[in-house]
XYZ file of C-alpha atoms in Angstrom:
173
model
C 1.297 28.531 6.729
C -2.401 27.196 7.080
C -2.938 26.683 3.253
C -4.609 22.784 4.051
C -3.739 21.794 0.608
C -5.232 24.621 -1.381
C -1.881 24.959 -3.480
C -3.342 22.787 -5.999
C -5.992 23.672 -9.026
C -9.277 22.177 -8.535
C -10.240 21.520 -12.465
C -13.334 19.783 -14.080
C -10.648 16.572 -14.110
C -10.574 15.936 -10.095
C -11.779 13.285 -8.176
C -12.559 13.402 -4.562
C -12.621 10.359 -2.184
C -13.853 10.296 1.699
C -13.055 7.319 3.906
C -10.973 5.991 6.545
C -8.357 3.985 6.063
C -8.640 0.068 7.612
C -6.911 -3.033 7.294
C -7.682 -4.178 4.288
C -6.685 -0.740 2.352
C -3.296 -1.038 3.947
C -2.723 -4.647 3.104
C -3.896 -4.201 -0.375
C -1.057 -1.511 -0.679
C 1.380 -4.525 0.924
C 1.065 -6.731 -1.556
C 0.821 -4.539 -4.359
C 4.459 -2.910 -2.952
C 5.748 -6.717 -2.102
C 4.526 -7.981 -5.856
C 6.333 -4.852 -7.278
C 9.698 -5.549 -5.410
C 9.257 -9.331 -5.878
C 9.828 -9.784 -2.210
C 6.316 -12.635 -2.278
C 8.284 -15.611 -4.007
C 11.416 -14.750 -1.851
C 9.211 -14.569 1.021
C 7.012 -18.080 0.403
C 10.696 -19.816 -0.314
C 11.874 -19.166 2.717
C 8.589 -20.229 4.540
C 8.680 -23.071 2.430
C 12.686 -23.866 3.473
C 11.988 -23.634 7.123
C 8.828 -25.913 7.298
C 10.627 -28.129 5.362
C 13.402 -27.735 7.814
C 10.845 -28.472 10.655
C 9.113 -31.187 9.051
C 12.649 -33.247 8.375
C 13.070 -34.518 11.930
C 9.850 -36.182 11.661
C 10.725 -38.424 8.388
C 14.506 -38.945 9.291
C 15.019 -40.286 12.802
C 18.710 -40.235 13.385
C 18.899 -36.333 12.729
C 18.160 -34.517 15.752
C 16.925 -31.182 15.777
C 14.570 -28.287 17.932
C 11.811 -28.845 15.186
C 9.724 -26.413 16.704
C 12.172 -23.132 15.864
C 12.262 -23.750 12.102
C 8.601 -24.049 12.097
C 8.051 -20.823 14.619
C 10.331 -18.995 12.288
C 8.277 -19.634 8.993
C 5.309 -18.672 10.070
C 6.693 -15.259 11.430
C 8.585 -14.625 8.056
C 4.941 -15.569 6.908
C 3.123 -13.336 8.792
C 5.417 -10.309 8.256
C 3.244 -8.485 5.822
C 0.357 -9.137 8.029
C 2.468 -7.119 10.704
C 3.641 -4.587 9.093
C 0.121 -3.610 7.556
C -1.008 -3.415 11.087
C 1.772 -1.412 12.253
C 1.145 1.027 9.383
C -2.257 0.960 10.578
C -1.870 2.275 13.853
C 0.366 4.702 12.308
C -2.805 5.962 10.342
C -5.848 5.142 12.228
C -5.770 7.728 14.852
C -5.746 10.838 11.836
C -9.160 10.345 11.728
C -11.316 10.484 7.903
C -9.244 11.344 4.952
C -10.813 13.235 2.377
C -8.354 12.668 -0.974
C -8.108 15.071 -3.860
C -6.976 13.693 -7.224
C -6.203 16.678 -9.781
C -3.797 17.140 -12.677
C -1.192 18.858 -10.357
C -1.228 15.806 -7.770
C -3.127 14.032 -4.900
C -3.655 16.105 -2.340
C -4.673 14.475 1.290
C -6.572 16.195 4.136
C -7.249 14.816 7.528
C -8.054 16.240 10.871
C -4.047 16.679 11.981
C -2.492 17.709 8.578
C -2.881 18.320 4.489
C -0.651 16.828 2.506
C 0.105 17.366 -1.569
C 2.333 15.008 -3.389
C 3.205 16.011 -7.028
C 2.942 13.406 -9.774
C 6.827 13.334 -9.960
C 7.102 11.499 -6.206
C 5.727 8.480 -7.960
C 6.955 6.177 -10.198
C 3.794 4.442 -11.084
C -0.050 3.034 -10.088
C -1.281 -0.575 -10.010
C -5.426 -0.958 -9.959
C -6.438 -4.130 -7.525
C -10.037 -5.089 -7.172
C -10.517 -2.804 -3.895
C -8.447 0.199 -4.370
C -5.355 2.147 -6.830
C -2.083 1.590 -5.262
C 0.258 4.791 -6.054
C 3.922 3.588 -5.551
C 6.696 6.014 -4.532
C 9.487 6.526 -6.870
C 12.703 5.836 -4.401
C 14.846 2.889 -4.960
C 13.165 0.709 -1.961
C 9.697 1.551 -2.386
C 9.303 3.243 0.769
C 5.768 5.450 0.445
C 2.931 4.747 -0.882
C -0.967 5.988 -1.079
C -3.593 3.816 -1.351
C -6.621 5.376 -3.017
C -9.553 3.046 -1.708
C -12.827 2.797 -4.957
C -15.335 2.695 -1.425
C -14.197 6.334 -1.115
C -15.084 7.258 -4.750
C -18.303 10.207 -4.409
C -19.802 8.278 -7.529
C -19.631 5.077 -9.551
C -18.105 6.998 -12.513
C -15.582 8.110 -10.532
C -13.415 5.334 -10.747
C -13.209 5.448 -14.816
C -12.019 9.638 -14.298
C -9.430 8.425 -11.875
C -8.284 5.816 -13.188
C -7.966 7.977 -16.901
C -5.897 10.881 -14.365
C -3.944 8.230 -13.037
C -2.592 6.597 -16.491
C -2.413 10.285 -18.103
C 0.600 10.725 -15.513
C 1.670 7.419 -14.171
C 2.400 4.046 -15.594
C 0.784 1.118 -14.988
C 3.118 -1.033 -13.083
């Protein structure tokens, strides 16, 4: 079935966006999906634990220690989210341009390789950053999500008709 994401209305209401994805799209939706599951402060804690850990043999001579594993350790836990945006990155990259459809029936997603329509009921909500509107999925771990990036927006007024679609059928998380 070569339908390429037709399935869905095109109405006066829909707002197209054009771009490829990078970094910085991908990291935005990171943080927006670590902030939701409240995985930052848990993360920064247990940096914080191990450099103290690390930093201890320093101030307190008699306790002996491989200072350098605490210290490797926090700054991988730290650098996880850096990672994983990465690795979602090269998931992405090589699709090509995506050219994003945002209607009343969903957001539909074209790229060289594949169309794909999600219906408003896969999410669970939308958080605007400064860069781009972060749709989160609705299962429990926060698996998916679609980052719409405001450099793709066709016009400046765009933003205000997508962001108006987005709260008509998600919440604001």
């Amino acid at each position: 079935m070569d339908h390429q994401g037709r399935d869905t209305e095109r109405t006066a209401h829909a707002v197209e966006l054009a771009f490829r994805p990078t970094l910085a799209d991908i990291m935005s939706a990171v943080r927006v999906r670590e902030s939701y599951r409240r995985l930052t402060w848990v993360r920064w804690l247990v940096v914080a634990l191990l450099l103290a850990w690390g930093i201890l043999p320093a101030f307190a001579p008699a306790s002996r220690g491989p200072a350098v594993v605490p210290l490797l350790i926090g700054v991988f836990v730290w650098a996880i989210p850096h990672l994983h945006a990465r690795q979602m990155l090269r998931n992405v990259a090589w699709q090509g341009d995506y050219r994003t459809t945002v209607t009343e029936d969903g957001v539909t997603t074209v790229n060289d390789h594949c169309a794909l329509t999600q219906r408003w009921t896969l999410f669970r909500g939308h958080r605007e950053t400064d860069d781009s509107f972060v749709l989160l999925s609705r299962d429990r771990g926060v698996v998916w999500v679609e980052v719409l990036p405001k450099r793709g927006l066709r016009e400046a007024g765009d933003a205000d008709l997508l962001r108006a679609t987005l709260e008509r059928h998600l919440p604001r998380l």
